[in-house]
Amino acid sequence: MRSVYLLFFGCLLLSLSPAAGQDSLIFENGNSIKGEIKGMDRGILTIETDYSNSDFTIKWVEVKRVYTKTQFLITLTNGDRLVGTIAMDSVQAKIQTPDGSYEHPLIDIVTLKSIDTGFWDRVHASLSLGYSLTKAQTLQQITMRGNVRYITEYSATDFSYNNLTSTQDDADRVHRQDGGVNFNYFLPKDWYVPISATVLSNTEQKIDLRFLAKAGIGKYLIHRNNVYWGFSTGITFNHEDFNDEKGVTTSWESFVGTELNIFDIGDLKLLTRAVFYPSLTESGRIRTDFNFDLKYDLPLDFFIQCGLTVNYDNHPVEGAPTSDYVVQTTFGWSWN
């Protein structure tokens, strides 16, 4: 019986004690939370706890101290990538790695990615829809936007799709869709290798299909937990199929692009991207793609998004304008 009592009380004490391997957070207001940190990206930390069926998301700037048992791939503002745990006995974060320990201010940590993260924990997805109807000439417009992002320790892969269809009485249908896959492989010191394949169909510029394959080199000039800003350059293969006498053409282009991503403006997120394509095989031709997206987060992972897309070509096919733009307002939901 004595052994039974000892076993019972031992199990009771174990059940009341913190679970092995738990991570801890202490906030600026003195509150704390324990659980398993799933990761931190774009200024938002996700932690799983035993006392909630849903993961908690917390702004990184509100965290004062971190103690982890979980091994993380840790990205710093200077571009260094370290694998280890974090402990804080002072204002500095002590990162313990197999090669030694390193101390950095907490604000210098840009991302945390759990080494043990499963496949679905690495996936981020969003889908949004928009619809408008005007009585005059029965004008209807349908918009759909989707994105899936898969992140590993040293790369990020994005799949995107964007579609707009507009119809009205006594007028031709207006249709525009684009999509593709973008792959970034991260190198030391905030350098990265961008590789992408994208397609575009646009009735306004008489493009049945434009296929672009790009590869190059890029670098983040600013890489913090609330803003990314980088530049990239490289070469592009351009295959175009026009719905006029010009038919199918192929060409080679260089590209220079910049991207600014700000994601800690309260519930607002801003993404803007501009890419210039000077042609290498068509004399004097320059194309430009510009995107601007503003996203407002709502409760329960819903959001409202407003986007502007502009395409410019100084040598369009005969009868097509040099530029085309689309303004979209959609309502959607994001996952993970």
C-alpha positions as a Markdown table, in Angstrom:
| # | Residue | x | y | z |
|---|---|---|---|---|
| 1 | Met | 0.0 | 0.0 | 0.0 |
| 2 | Arg | 2.9 | 2.4 | 0.8 |
| 3 | Ser | 4.2 | 1.8 | -2.7 |
| 4 | Val | 0.8 | 2.5 | -4.2 |
| 5 | Tyr | 0.5 | 5.8 | -2.2 |
| 6 | Leu | 4.0 | 6.8 | -3.3 |
| 7 | Leu | 3.2 | 6.0 | -6.9 |
| 8 | Phe | -0.2 | 7.9 | -6.7 |
| 9 | Phe | 1.4 | 11.1 | -5.2 |
| 10 | Gly | 4.3 | 10.9 | -7.6 |
| 11 | Cys | 1.9 | 10.9 | -10.6 |
| 12 | Leu | 0.0 | 13.7 | -9.0 |
| 13 | Leu | 3.1 | 15.8 | -8.6 |
| 14 | Leu | 4.2 | 15.1 | -12.2 |
| 15 | Ser | 0.8 | 16.1 | -13.5 |
| 16 | Leu | 1.0 | 19.5 | -11.6 |
| 17 | Ser | 4.6 | 20.2 | -12.6 |
| 18 | Pro | 5.5 | 21.9 | -15.9 |
| 19 | Ala | 5.8 | 19.6 | -18.8 |
| 20 | Ala | 9.3 | 18.7 | -19.9 |
| 21 | Gly | 10.4 | 20.7 | -22.9 |
| 22 | Gln | 8.1 | 23.6 | -22.3 |
| 23 | Asp | 9.0 | 27.0 | -23.6 |
| 24 | Ser | 8.3 | 30.2 | -21.6 |
| 25 | Leu | 7.5 | 33.8 | -22.5 |
| 26 | Ile | 7.5 | 36.8 | -20.2 |
| 27 | Phe | 5.7 | 40.0 | -21.4 |
| 28 | Glu | 6.4 | 43.6 | -20.8 |
| 29 | Asn | 3.5 | 43.8 | -18.3 |
| 30 | Gly | 4.9 | 41.0 | -16.2 |
| 31 | Asn | 2.5 | 38.2 | -17.4 |
| 32 | Ser | 3.9 | 34.9 | -18.6 |
| 33 | Ile | 2.9 | 31.9 | -20.6 |
| 34 | Lys | 4.2 | 28.4 | -21.0 |
| 35 | Gly | 3.9 | 26.0 | -23.9 |
| 36 | Glu | 5.5 | 25.0 | -27.1 |
| 37 | Ile | 6.6 | 27.9 | -29.4 |
| 38 | Lys | 5.8 | 26.9 | -33.0 |
| 39 | Gly | 7.7 | 29.8 | -34.5 |
| 40 | Met | 7.9 | 33.5 | -35.1 |
| 41 | Asp | 7.7 | 35.2 | -38.5 |
| 42 | Arg | 6.9 | 38.7 | -39.6 |
| 43 | Gly | 6.6 | 40.0 | -36.0 |
| 44 | Ile | 4.1 | 37.4 | -34.9 |
| 45 | Leu | 5.0 | 34.5 | -32.5 |
| 46 | Thr | 2.8 | 31.4 | -32.3 |
| 47 | Ile | 2.7 | 29.2 | -29.1 |
| 48 | Glu | 0.7 | 26.1 | -28.4 |
| 49 | Thr | -0.4 | 25.5 | -24.8 |
| 50 | Asp | -2.1 | 22.7 | -22.8 |
| 51 | Tyr | -5.0 | 24.9 | -21.7 |
| 52 | Ser | -6.3 | 26.0 | -25.1 |
| 53 | Asn | -7.3 | 24.1 | -28.2 |
| 54 | Ser | -6.2 | 27.0 | -30.3 |
| 55 | Asp | -2.7 | 28.3 | -30.6 |
| 56 | Phe | -1.9 | 31.8 | -29.3 |
| 57 | Thr | -0.5 | 34.5 | -31.6 |
| 58 | Ile | 1.5 | 37.3 | -29.9 |
| 59 | Lys | 3.3 | 40.3 | -31.2 |
| 60 | Trp | 7.1 | 39.9 | -30.8 |
| 61 | Val | 7.5 | 43.4 | -29.6 |
| 62 | Glu | 5.4 | 42.6 | -26.5 |
| 63 | Val | 7.8 | 39.8 | -25.4 |
| 64 | Lys | 10.4 | 40.8 | -22.8 |
| 65 | Arg | 12.1 | 37.5 | -22.1 |
| 66 | Val | 12.2 | 34.0 | -23.8 |
| 67 | Tyr | 13.3 | 30.6 | -22.5 |
| 68 | Thr | 13.1 | 27.7 | -24.9 |
| 69 | Lys | 13.7 | 24.0 | -24.7 |
| 70 | Thr | 12.8 | 23.7 | -28.4 |
| 71 | Gln | 15.6 | 23.9 | -31.0 |
| 72 | Phe | 15.1 | 26.7 | -33.4 |
| 73 | Leu | 16.6 | 28.0 | -36.6 |
| 74 | Ile | 17.1 | 31.6 | -35.6 |
| 75 | Thr | 17.5 | 34.4 | -38.2 |
| 76 | Leu | 19.2 | 37.7 | -37.1 |
| 77 | Thr | 19.0 | 41.2 | -38.5 |
| 78 | Asn | 22.6 | 40.9 | -39.8 |
| 79 | Gly | 21.6 | 37.8 | -41.9 |
| 80 | Asp | 23.2 | 35.2 | -39.6 |
| 81 | Arg | 21.4 | 31.9 | -39.1 |
| 82 | Leu | 21.9 | 30.0 | -35.9 |
| 83 | Val | 20.4 | 26.7 | -34.7 |
| 84 | Gly | 19.9 | 26.4 | -30.9 |
| 85 | Thr | 17.9 | 27.4 | -27.9 |
| 86 | Ile | 17.3 | 30.8 | -26.2 |
| 87 | Ala | 17.7 | 31.8 | -22.6 |
| 88 | Met | 17.6 | 35.3 | -21.1 |
| 89 | Asp | 19.1 | 36.2 | -17.8 |
| 90 | Ser | 19.5 | 39.9 | -18.8 |
| 91 | Val | 18.4 | 42.2 | -21.6 |
| 92 | Gln | 20.5 | 40.1 | -24.1 |
| 93 | Ala | 19.2 | 36.8 | -25.6 |
| 94 | Lys | 21.7 | 34.0 | -25.1 |
| 95 | Ile | 21.5 | 31.7 | -28.1 |
| 96 | Gln | 23.1 | 28.3 | -27.2 |
| 97 | Thr | 24.3 | 26.4 | -30.3 |
| 98 | Pro | 26.4 | 23.2 | -30.6 |
| 99 | Asp | 29.4 | 25.5 | -31.5 |
| 100 | Gly | 29.0 | 27.9 | -28.5 |
| 101 | Ser | 26.8 | 30.7 | -27.2 |
| 102 | Tyr | 26.0 | 34.0 | -28.8 |
| 103 | Glu | 24.3 | 37.1 | -27.2 |
| 104 | His | 22.0 | 39.4 | -29.1 |
| 105 | Pro | 19.3 | 41.9 | -28.2 |
| 106 | Leu | 15.8 | 40.3 | -28.5 |
| 107 | Ile | 14.9 | 42.8 | -31.2 |
| 108 | Asp | 17.7 | 41.4 | -33.4 |
| 109 | Ile | 15.8 | 38.1 | -33.8 |
| 110 | Val | 13.8 | 38.2 | -37.1 |
| 111 | Thr | 12.4 | 34.7 | -37.3 |
| 112 | Leu | 12.2 | 31.5 | -35.2 |
| 113 | Lys | 11.6 | 28.2 | -37.0 |
| 114 | Ser | 11.2 | 25.1 | -35.0 |
| 115 | Ile | 13.6 | 22.3 | -36.3 |
| 116 | Asp | 10.9 | 19.7 | -35.4 |
| 117 | Thr | 8.1 | 21.5 | -37.1 |
| 118 | Gly | 5.8 | 19.2 | -39.2 |
| 119 | Phe | 4.7 | 19.8 | -42.8 |
| 120 | Trp | 1.4 | 21.5 | -42.1 |
| 121 | Asp | 3.0 | 23.8 | -39.5 |
| 122 | Arg | 5.2 | 25.2 | -42.3 |
| 123 | Val | 2.2 | 26.0 | -44.5 |
| 124 | His | 0.5 | 29.4 | -44.6 |
| 125 | Ala | -2.5 | 30.0 | -46.9 |
| 126 | Ser | -5.1 | 32.6 | -47.7 |
| 127 | Leu | -8.1 | 32.9 | -50.0 |
| 128 | Ser | -10.2 | 36.0 | -50.7 |
| 129 | Leu | -13.2 | 36.8 | -53.0 |
| 130 | Gly | -14.9 | 39.9 | -54.3 |
| 131 | Tyr | -18.1 | 40.5 | -56.2 |
| 132 | Ser | -19.8 | 43.6 | -57.5 |
| 133 | Leu | -23.1 | 44.1 | -59.5 |
| 134 | Thr | -24.3 | 47.3 | -61.2 |
| 135 | Lys | -27.8 | 47.5 | -62.6 |
| 136 | Ala | -26.6 | 49.7 | -65.6 |
| 137 | Gln | -25.9 | 47.3 | -68.4 |
| 138 | Thr | -25.8 | 44.4 | -65.9 |
| 139 | Leu | -22.2 | 45.0 | -65.1 |
| 140 | Gln | -20.8 | 42.2 | -63.0 |
| 141 | Gln | -17.2 | 41.7 | -61.7 |
| 142 | Ile | -15.9 | 38.7 | -59.9 |
| 143 | Thr | -12.4 | 38.7 | -58.2 |
| 144 | Met | -10.5 | 35.8 | -56.6 |
| 145 | Arg | -7.1 | 35.8 | -55.0 |
| 146 | Gly | -5.2 | 32.9 | -53.4 |
| 147 | Asn | -1.8 | 32.3 | -51.9 |
| 148 | Val | 0.0 | 29.3 | -50.4 |
| 149 | Arg | 3.4 | 29.7 | -48.7 |
| 150 | Tyr | 5.7 | 26.8 | -47.6 |
| 151 | Ile | 8.7 | 27.7 | -45.4 |
| 152 | Thr | 11.6 | 25.5 | -44.5 |
| 153 | Glu | 14.8 | 26.3 | -42.6 |
| 154 | Tyr | 16.6 | 27.7 | -45.7 |
| 155 | Ser | 13.9 | 28.4 | -48.3 |
| 156 | Ala | 10.4 | 29.8 | -48.9 |
| 157 | Thr | 8.1 | 28.7 | -51.7 |
| 158 | Asp | 5.0 | 30.8 | -52.7 |
| 159 | Phe | 2.1 | 29.7 | -55.0 |
| 160 | Ser | -0.2 | 32.5 | -56.0 |
| 161 | Tyr | -3.3 | 32.9 | -58.2 |
| 162 | Asn | -5.2 | 36.1 | -59.1 |
| 163 | Asn | -8.3 | 36.2 | -61.3 |
| 164 | Leu | -10.6 | 39.0 | -62.4 |
| 165 | Thr | -13.6 | 38.6 | -64.8 |
| 166 | Ser | -15.9 | 41.4 | -65.8 |
| 167 | Thr | -19.0 | 41.1 | -68.0 |
| 168 | Gln | -21.7 | 43.6 | -69.1 |
| 169 | Asp | -24.4 | 43.8 | -71.7 |
| 170 | Asp | -23.3 | 44.8 | -75.3 |
| 171 | Ala | -19.6 | 44.7 | -74.4 |
| 172 | Asp | -16.8 | 42.1 | -74.7 |
| 173 | Arg | -15.9 | 40.2 | -71.6 |
| 174 | Val | -12.8 | 41.6 | -69.7 |
| 175 | His | -10.6 | 38.8 | -68.3 |
| 176 | Arg | -7.3 | 39.0 | -66.4 |
| 177 | Gln | -5.6 | 36.2 | -64.5 |
| 178 | Asp | -2.1 | 35.6 | -63.3 |
| 179 | Gly | -0.3 | 33.1 | -61.1 |
| 180 | Gly | 2.9 | 31.2 | -60.5 |
| 181 | Val | 5.4 | 29.8 | -58.2 |
| 182 | Asn | 8.2 | 31.7 | -56.5 |
| 183 | Phe | 11.1 | 30.0 | -54.8 |
| 184 | Asn | 13.7 | 31.8 | -52.6 |
| 185 | Tyr | 16.8 | 30.0 | -51.3 |
| 186 | Phe | 18.4 | 31.9 | -48.4 |
| 187 | Leu | 22.1 | 32.4 | -48.2 |
| 188 | Pro | 24.3 | 33.9 | -45.4 |
| 189 | Lys | 24.3 | 37.7 | -44.7 |
| 190 | Asp | 20.8 | 38.2 | -46.1 |
| 191 | Trp | 21.6 | 37.2 | -49.6 |
| 192 | Tyr | 19.1 | 34.9 | -51.4 |
| 193 | Val | 18.5 | 33.2 | -54.8 |
| 194 | Pro | 15.1 | 33.9 | -56.4 |
| 195 | Ile | 13.7 | 31.5 | -59.0 |
| 196 | Ser | 10.2 | 31.8 | -60.4 |
| 197 | Ala | 7.8 | 30.8 | -63.1 |
| 198 | Thr | 4.7 | 32.9 | -63.7 |
| 199 | Val | 1.9 | 33.2 | -66.2 |
| 200 | Leu | -0.4 | 36.1 | -67.3 |
| 201 | Ser | -3.5 | 36.3 | -69.4 |
| 202 | Asn | -4.9 | 39.8 | -70.1 |
| 203 | Thr | -7.6 | 40.7 | -72.7 |
| 204 | Glu | -6.9 | 44.5 | -72.3 |
| 205 | Gln | -3.3 | 44.1 | -73.7 |
| 206 | Lys | -4.3 | 41.3 | -76.1 |
| 207 | Ile | -2.1 | 38.7 | -74.2 |
| 208 | Asp | -3.5 | 35.2 | -74.5 |
| 209 | Leu | -0.5 | 33.9 | -72.4 |
| 210 | Arg | 2.7 | 35.3 | -71.1 |
| 211 | Phe | 5.1 | 32.9 | -69.5 |
| 212 | Leu | 8.1 | 34.2 | -67.5 |
| 213 | Ala | 10.9 | 32.1 | -66.1 |
| 214 | Lys | 13.3 | 34.0 | -63.9 |
| 215 | Ala | 16.5 | 33.4 | -61.9 |
| 216 | Gly | 18.9 | 35.7 | -60.2 |
| 217 | Ile | 20.4 | 37.0 | -56.9 |
| 218 | Gly | 19.0 | 39.2 | -54.2 |
| 219 | Lys | 19.7 | 40.8 | -50.9 |
| 220 | Tyr | 17.7 | 42.2 | -48.0 |
| 221 | Leu | 18.8 | 45.7 | -47.1 |
| 222 | Ile | 16.4 | 45.8 | -44.2 |
| 223 | His | 15.4 | 42.5 | -42.5 |
| 224 | Arg | 13.7 | 43.1 | -39.2 |
| 225 | Asn | 10.8 | 41.5 | -37.4 |
| 226 | Asn | 8.4 | 44.3 | -38.6 |
| 227 | Val | 9.8 | 45.1 | -42.1 |
| 228 | Tyr | 11.6 | 43.5 | -45.0 |
| 229 | Trp | 13.1 | 45.5 | -47.9 |
| 230 | Gly | 15.2 | 43.9 | -50.5 |
| 231 | Phe | 16.4 | 44.1 | -54.1 |
| 232 | Ser | 17.0 | 41.4 | -56.7 |
| 233 | Thr | 18.4 | 41.2 | -60.3 |
| 234 | Gly | 18.8 | 38.5 | -62.8 |
| 235 | Ile | 17.7 | 37.2 | -66.2 |
| 236 | Thr | 14.3 | 36.3 | -67.6 |
| 237 | Phe | 13.0 | 34.1 | -70.4 |
| 238 | Asn | 9.8 | 35.6 | -71.9 |
| 239 | His | 7.3 | 33.5 | -74.0 |
| 240 | Glu | 4.3 | 35.5 | -75.3 |
| 241 | Asp | 1.2 | 34.5 | -77.2 |
| 242 | Phe | -0.8 | 37.4 | -78.5 |
| 243 | Asn | -4.3 | 37.2 | -79.9 |
| 244 | Asp | -3.4 | 39.3 | -83.1 |
| 245 | Glu | -1.2 | 39.0 | -86.1 |
| 246 | Lys | 2.0 | 39.1 | -83.9 |
| 247 | Gly | 1.3 | 35.6 | -82.7 |
| 248 | Val | 3.9 | 33.8 | -80.6 |
| 249 | Thr | 7.2 | 35.5 | -79.7 |
| 250 | Thr | 10.1 | 34.6 | -77.4 |
| 251 | Ser | 12.7 | 36.9 | -75.9 |
| 252 | Trp | 15.3 | 37.3 | -73.2 |
| 253 | Glu | 15.2 | 40.1 | -70.6 |
| 254 | Ser | 17.1 | 41.2 | -67.6 |
| 255 | Phe | 15.2 | 42.2 | -64.5 |
| 256 | Val | 15.7 | 44.5 | -61.5 |
| 257 | Gly | 13.2 | 44.3 | -58.7 |
| 258 | Thr | 12.5 | 45.6 | -55.2 |
| 259 | Glu | 10.0 | 44.5 | -52.6 |
| 260 | Leu | 8.9 | 46.2 | -49.4 |
| 261 | Asn | 6.9 | 44.2 | -46.8 |
| 262 | Ile | 5.7 | 46.0 | -43.6 |
| 263 | Phe | 3.6 | 43.9 | -41.2 |
| 264 | Asp | 3.5 | 45.6 | -37.8 |
| 265 | Ile | 1.2 | 48.6 | -38.4 |
| 266 | Gly | -1.4 | 47.5 | -35.9 |
| 267 | Asp | -3.8 | 45.2 | -37.8 |
| 268 | Leu | -2.5 | 46.5 | -41.2 |
| 269 | Lys | 0.0 | 44.8 | -43.4 |
| 270 | Leu | 1.5 | 46.4 | -46.5 |
| 271 | Leu | 3.3 | 44.7 | -49.4 |
| 272 | Thr | 4.6 | 46.5 | -52.5 |
| 273 | Arg | 6.7 | 45.1 | -55.3 |
| 274 | Ala | 8.1 | 46.7 | -58.5 |
| 275 | Val | 10.0 | 44.8 | -61.2 |
| 276 | Phe | 11.6 | 46.4 | -64.4 |
| 277 | Tyr | 12.4 | 44.2 | -67.4 |
| 278 | Pro | 14.7 | 45.8 | -70.0 |
| 279 | Ser | 14.8 | 43.5 | -73.0 |
| 280 | Leu | 18.0 | 42.0 | -74.1 |
| 281 | Thr | 16.8 | 40.8 | -77.6 |
| 282 | Glu | 14.1 | 43.4 | -78.5 |
| 283 | Ser | 15.8 | 46.8 | -78.9 |
| 284 | Gly | 14.3 | 49.6 | -76.7 |
| 285 | Arg | 11.6 | 47.5 | -75.1 |
| 286 | Ile | 11.0 | 47.9 | -71.4 |
| 287 | Arg | 8.2 | 46.3 | -69.3 |
| 288 | Thr | 7.2 | 47.0 | -65.7 |
| 289 | Asp | 5.1 | 45.1 | -63.2 |
| 290 | Phe | 3.9 | 46.9 | -60.1 |
| 291 | Asn | 1.9 | 45.5 | -57.1 |
| 292 | Phe | 0.5 | 47.2 | -54.0 |
| 293 | Asp | -1.4 | 45.2 | -51.4 |
| 294 | Leu | -2.9 | 46.5 | -48.2 |
| 295 | Lys | -4.4 | 43.9 | -45.8 |
| 296 | Tyr | -6.5 | 44.6 | -42.7 |
| 297 | Asp | -6.8 | 41.7 | -40.2 |
| 298 | Leu | -10.2 | 40.9 | -38.7 |
| 299 | Pro | -11.0 | 38.5 | -35.8 |
| 300 | Leu | -11.0 | 34.7 | -36.4 |
| 301 | Asp | -8.3 | 35.0 | -39.2 |
| 302 | Phe | -10.6 | 36.9 | -41.6 |
| 303 | Phe | -9.3 | 39.9 | -43.4 |
| 304 | Ile | -10.1 | 42.6 | -45.9 |
| 305 | Gln | -7.6 | 43.2 | -48.7 |
| 306 | Cys | -7.2 | 46.0 | -51.2 |
| 307 | Gly | -4.8 | 45.6 | -54.1 |
| 308 | Leu | -3.5 | 47.5 | -57.1 |
| 309 | Thr | -1.7 | 45.8 | -60.0 |
| 310 | Val | -0.2 | 47.7 | -62.9 |
| 311 | Asn | 1.4 | 46.3 | -66.1 |
| 312 | Tyr | 3.4 | 48.5 | -68.5 |
| 313 | Asp | 4.9 | 47.7 | -71.9 |
| 314 | Asn | 6.4 | 50.5 | -74.0 |
| 315 | His | 6.1 | 48.3 | -77.1 |
| 316 | Pro | 2.7 | 46.7 | -76.9 |
| 317 | Val | 1.0 | 44.9 | -79.8 |
| 318 | Glu | -0.9 | 47.0 | -82.3 |
| 319 | Gly | -4.2 | 48.3 | -80.9 |
| 320 | Ala | -3.3 | 47.5 | -77.3 |
| 321 | Pro | -2.6 | 50.2 | -74.6 |
| 322 | Thr | 0.9 | 50.6 | -73.1 |
| 323 | Ser | -0.5 | 50.1 | -69.6 |
| 324 | Asp | -3.2 | 48.2 | -67.8 |
| 325 | Tyr | -4.2 | 48.4 | -64.1 |
| 326 | Val | -6.6 | 46.5 | -61.8 |
| 327 | Val | -7.9 | 47.6 | -58.4 |
| 328 | Gln | -9.3 | 44.8 | -56.3 |
| 329 | Thr | -11.1 | 44.8 | -52.9 |
| 330 | Thr | -11.7 | 41.3 | -51.4 |
| 331 | Phe | -12.8 | 39.6 | -48.2 |
| 332 | Gly | -11.0 | 36.5 | -47.2 |
| 333 | Trp | -9.7 | 34.0 | -44.6 |
| 334 | Ser | -6.1 | 33.0 | -43.8 |
| 335 | Trp | -4.9 | 29.7 | -42.3 |
| 336 | Asn | -1.9 | 29.2 | -40.0 |
